[in-house]
PDB file of C-alpha atoms in Angstrom:
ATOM      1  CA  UNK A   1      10.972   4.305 -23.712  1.00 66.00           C
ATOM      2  CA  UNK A   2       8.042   6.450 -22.442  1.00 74.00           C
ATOM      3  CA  UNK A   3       7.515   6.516 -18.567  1.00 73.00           C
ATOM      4  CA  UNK A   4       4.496   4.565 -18.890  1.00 77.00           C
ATOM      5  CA  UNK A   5       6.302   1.869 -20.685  1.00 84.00           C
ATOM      6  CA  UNK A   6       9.350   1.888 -18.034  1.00 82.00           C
ATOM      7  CA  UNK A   7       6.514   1.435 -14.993  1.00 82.00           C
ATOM      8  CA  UNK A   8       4.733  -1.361 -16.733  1.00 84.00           C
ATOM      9  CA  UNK A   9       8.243  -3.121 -17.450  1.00 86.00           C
ATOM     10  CA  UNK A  10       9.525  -2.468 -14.341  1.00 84.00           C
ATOM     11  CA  UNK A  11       6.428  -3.730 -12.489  1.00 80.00           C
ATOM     12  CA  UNK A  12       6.130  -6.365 -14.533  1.00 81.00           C
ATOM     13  CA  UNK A  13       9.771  -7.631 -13.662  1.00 81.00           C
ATOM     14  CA  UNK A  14       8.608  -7.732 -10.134  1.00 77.00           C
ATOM     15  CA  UNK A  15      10.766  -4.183  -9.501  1.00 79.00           C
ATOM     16  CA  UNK A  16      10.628  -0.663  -7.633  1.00 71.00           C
ATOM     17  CA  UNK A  17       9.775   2.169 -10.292  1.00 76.00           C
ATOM     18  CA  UNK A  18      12.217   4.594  -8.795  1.00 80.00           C
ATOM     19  CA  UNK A  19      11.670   7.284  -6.203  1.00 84.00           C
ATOM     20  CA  UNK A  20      12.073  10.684  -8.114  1.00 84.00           C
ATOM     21  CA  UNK A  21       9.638   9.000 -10.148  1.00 85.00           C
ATOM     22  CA  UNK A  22       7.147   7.986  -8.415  1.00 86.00           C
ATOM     23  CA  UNK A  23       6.869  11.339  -5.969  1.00 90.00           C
ATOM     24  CA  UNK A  24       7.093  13.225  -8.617  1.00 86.00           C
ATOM     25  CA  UNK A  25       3.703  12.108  -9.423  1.00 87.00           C
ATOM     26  CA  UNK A  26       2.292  11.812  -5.664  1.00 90.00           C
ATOM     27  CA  UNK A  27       3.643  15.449  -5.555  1.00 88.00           C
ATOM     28  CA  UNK A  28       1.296  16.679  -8.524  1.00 87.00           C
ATOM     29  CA  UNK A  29      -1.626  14.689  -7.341  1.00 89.00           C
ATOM     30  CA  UNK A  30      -1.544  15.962  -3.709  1.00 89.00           C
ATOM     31  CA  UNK A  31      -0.657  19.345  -4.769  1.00 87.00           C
ATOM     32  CA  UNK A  32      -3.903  19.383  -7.474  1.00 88.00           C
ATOM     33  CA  UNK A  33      -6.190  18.490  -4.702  1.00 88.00           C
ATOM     34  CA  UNK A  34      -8.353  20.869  -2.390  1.00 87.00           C
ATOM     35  CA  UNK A  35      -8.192  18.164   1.037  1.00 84.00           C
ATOM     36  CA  UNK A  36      -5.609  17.873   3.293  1.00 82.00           C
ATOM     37  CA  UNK A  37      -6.206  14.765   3.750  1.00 86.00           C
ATOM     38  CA  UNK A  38      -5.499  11.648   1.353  1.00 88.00           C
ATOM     39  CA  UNK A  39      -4.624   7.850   1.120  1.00 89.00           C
ATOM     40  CA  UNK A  40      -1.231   6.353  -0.244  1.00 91.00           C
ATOM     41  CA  UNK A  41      -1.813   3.217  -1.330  1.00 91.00           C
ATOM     42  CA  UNK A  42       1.389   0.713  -1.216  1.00 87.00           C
ATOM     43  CA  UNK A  43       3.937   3.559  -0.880  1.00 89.00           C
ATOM     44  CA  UNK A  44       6.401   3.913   0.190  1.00 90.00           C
ATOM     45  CA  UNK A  45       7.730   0.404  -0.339  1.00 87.00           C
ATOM     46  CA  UNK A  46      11.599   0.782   0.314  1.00 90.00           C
ATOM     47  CA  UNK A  47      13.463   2.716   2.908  1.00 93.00           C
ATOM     48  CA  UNK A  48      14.845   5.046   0.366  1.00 91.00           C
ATOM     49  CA  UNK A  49      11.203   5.988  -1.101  1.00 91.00           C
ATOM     50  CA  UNK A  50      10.185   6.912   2.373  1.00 94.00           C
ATOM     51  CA  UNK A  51      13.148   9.204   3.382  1.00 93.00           C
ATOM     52  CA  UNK A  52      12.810  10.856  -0.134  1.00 92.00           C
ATOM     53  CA  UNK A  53       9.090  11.469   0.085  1.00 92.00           C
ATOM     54  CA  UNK A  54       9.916  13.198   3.254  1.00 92.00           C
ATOM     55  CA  UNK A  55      12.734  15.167   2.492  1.00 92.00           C
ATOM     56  CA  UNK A  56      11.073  16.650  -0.755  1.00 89.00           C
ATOM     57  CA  UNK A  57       6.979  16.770   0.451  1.00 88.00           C
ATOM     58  CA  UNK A  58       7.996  17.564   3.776  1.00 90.00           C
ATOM     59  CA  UNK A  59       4.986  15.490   4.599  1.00 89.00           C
ATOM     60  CA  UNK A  60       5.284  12.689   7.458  1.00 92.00           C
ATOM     61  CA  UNK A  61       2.169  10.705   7.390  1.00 93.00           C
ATOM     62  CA  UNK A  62      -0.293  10.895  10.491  1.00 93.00           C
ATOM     63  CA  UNK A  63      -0.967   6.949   9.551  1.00 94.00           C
ATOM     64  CA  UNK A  64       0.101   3.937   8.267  1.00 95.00           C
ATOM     65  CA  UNK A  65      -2.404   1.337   7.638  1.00 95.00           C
ATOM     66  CA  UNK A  66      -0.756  -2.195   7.437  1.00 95.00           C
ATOM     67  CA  UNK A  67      -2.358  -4.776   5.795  1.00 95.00           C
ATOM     68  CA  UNK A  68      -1.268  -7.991   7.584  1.00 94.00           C
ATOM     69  CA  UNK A  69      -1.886 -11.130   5.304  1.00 93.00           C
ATOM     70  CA  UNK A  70       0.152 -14.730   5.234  1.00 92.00           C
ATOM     71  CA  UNK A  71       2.133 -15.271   2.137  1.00 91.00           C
ATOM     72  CA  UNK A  72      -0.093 -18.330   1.622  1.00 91.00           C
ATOM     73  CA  UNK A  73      -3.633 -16.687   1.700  1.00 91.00           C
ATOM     74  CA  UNK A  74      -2.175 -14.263  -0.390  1.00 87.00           C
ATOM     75  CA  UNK A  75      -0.936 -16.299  -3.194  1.00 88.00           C
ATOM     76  CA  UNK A  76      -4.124 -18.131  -2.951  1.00 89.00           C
ATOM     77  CA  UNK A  77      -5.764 -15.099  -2.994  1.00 87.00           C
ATOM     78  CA  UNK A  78      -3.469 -13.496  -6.127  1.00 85.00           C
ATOM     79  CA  UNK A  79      -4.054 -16.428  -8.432  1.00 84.00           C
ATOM     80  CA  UNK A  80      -7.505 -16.922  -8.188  1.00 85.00           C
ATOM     81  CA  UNK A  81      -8.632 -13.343  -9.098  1.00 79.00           C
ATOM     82  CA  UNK A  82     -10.316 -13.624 -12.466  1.00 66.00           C
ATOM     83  CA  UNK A  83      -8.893 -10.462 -13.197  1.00 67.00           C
ATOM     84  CA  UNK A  84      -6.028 -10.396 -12.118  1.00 64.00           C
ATOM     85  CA  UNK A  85      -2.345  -8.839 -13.769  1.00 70.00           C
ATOM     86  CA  UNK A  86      -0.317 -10.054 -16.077  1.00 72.00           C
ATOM     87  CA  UNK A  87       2.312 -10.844 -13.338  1.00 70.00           C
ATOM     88  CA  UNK A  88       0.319 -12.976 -11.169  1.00 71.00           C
ATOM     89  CA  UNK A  89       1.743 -16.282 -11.409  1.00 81.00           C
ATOM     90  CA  UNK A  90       3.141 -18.255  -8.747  1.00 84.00           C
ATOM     91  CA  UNK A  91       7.170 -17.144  -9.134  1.00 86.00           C
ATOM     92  CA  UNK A  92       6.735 -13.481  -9.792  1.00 85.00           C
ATOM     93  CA  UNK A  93       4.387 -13.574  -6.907  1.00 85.00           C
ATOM     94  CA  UNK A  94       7.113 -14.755  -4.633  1.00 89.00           C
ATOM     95  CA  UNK A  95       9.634 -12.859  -6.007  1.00 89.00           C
ATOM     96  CA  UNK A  96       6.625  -9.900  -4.531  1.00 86.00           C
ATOM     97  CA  UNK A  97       6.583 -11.042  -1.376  1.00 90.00           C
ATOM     98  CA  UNK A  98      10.485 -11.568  -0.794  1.00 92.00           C
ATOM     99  CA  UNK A  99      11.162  -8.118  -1.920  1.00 89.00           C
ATOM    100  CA  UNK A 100       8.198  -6.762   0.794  1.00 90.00           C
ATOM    101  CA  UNK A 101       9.951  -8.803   3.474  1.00 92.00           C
ATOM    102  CA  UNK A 102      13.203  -7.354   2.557  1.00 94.00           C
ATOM    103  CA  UNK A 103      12.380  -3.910   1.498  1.00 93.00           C
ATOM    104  CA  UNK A 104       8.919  -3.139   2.738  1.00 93.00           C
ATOM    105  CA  UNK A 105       8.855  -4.372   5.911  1.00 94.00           C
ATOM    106  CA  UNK A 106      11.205  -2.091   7.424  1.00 96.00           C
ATOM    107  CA  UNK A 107       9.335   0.788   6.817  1.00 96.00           C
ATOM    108  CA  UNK A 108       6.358  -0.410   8.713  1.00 96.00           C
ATOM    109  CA  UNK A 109       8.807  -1.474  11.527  1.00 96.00           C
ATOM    110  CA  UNK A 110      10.273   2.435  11.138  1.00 97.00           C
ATOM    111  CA  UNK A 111       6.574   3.834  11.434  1.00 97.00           C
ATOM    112  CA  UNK A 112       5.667   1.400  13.700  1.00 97.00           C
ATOM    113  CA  UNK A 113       8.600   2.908  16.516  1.00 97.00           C
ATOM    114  CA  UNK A 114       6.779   6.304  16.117  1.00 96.00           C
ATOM    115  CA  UNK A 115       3.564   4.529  16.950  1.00 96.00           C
ATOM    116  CA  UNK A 116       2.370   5.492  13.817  1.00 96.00           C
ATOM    117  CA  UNK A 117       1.181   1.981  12.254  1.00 96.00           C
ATOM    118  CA  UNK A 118      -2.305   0.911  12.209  1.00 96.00           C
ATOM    119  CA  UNK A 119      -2.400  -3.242  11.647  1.00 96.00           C
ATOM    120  CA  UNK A 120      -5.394  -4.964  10.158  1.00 95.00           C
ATOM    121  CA  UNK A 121      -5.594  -8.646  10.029  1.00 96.00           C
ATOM    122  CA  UNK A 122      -6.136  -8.690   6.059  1.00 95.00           C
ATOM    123  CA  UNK A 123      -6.452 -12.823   6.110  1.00 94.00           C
ATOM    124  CA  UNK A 124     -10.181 -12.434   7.541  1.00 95.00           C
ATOM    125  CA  UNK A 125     -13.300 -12.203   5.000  1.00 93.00           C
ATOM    126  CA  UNK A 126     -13.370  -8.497   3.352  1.00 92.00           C
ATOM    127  CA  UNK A 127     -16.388  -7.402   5.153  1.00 96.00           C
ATOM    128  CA  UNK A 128     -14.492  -7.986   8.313  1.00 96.00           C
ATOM    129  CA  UNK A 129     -11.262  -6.119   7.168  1.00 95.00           C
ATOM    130  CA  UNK A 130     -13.654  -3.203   6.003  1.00 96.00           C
ATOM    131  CA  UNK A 131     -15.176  -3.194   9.791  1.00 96.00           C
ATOM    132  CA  UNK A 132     -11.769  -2.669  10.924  1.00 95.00           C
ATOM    133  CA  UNK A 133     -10.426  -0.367   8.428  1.00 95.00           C
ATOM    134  CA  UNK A 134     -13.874   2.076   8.910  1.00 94.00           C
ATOM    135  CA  UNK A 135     -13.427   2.093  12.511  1.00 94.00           C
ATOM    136  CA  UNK A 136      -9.768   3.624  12.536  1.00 93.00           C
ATOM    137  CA  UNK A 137     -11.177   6.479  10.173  1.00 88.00           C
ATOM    138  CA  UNK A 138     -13.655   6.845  12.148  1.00 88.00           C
ATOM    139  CA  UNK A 139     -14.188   9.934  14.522  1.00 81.00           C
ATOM    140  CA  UNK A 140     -14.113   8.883  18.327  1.00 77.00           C
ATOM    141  CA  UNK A 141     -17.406  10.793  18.673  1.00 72.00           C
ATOM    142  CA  UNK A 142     -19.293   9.359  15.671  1.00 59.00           C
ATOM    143  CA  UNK A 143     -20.790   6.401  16.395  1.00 54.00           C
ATOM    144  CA  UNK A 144     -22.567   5.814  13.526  1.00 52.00           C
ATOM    145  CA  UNK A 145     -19.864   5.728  10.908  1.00 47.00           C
ATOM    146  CA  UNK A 146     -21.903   6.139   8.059  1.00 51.00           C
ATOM    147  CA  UNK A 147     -19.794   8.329   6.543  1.00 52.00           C
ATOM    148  CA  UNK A 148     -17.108   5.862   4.747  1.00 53.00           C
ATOM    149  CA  UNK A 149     -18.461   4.017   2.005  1.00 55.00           C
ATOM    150  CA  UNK A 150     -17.274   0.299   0.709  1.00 55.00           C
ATOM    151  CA  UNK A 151     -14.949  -0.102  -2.227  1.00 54.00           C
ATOM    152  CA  UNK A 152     -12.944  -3.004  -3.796  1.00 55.00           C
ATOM    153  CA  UNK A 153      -9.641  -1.643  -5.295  1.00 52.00           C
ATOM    154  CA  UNK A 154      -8.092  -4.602  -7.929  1.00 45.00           C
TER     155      UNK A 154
END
């Protein structure tokens, strides 16, 4: 089974891919890129991602940017996306959420003792969670805020 295949099954399944694997490949993206500066999106998702992340990039993160959503907007959300994954149905959708309660959570709890997490209300209309996303990137001093441009990730 190639890696690809063991992600999609594993994700599929409603599972973790593994640590080693998946900072392996943060490690070669943020290594191939010229910016010290870059966005994790929905990692790490377990306590035992996080402290290996750490202990091999010796990167902390200067942010965490926590997406705050009720499980029933969510699955609301989740199941009427026209295109949406193969796993969005209603069980393997709560299976998601009960394994983010129980393994996800406490990583934003961890972060959030070092002050470190950012909360957005994500259950308001997407311009509105944009507004509040593009004013924690933005620069005390630049009022304008011009320079972060809109984008809707599947």
């Amino acid at each position: 089974m190639g890696m690809t295949t063991m992600i999609q099954t594993m994700i599929k399944e409603g599972k973790i891919v593994p640590s080693e694997v998946t900072i392996k490949l943060l490690d070669k993206a943020i290594l191939g890129i010229d910016n010290d500066k870059f966005l994790i999106d929905g990692f790490p998702r377990n306590e035992e991602n996080r402290a290996a992340f750490e202990a091999v990039t010796k990167i902390e993160p200067e942010l965490v940017l926590f997406f705050d959503c009720p499980e029933e907007e969510m699955e609301r959300r989740l199941l009427s996306r026209n295109q949406g994954r193969e796993d969005d149905n209603i069980e393997t959708i709560r299976k998601r959420f009960k394994v983010f309660l129980d393994s996800s959570l406490p990583v934003v709890e961890y972060y959030a003792a070092k002050g470190k997490v950012k909360k957005i209300d994500a259950s308001k209309p997407v311009q509105e969670v944009f507004a509040a996303v593009k004013t924690i990137f933005t620069p005390k001093d630049d009022k304008a805020a011009n320079n972060v441009k809109e984008s809707h990730g599947k």
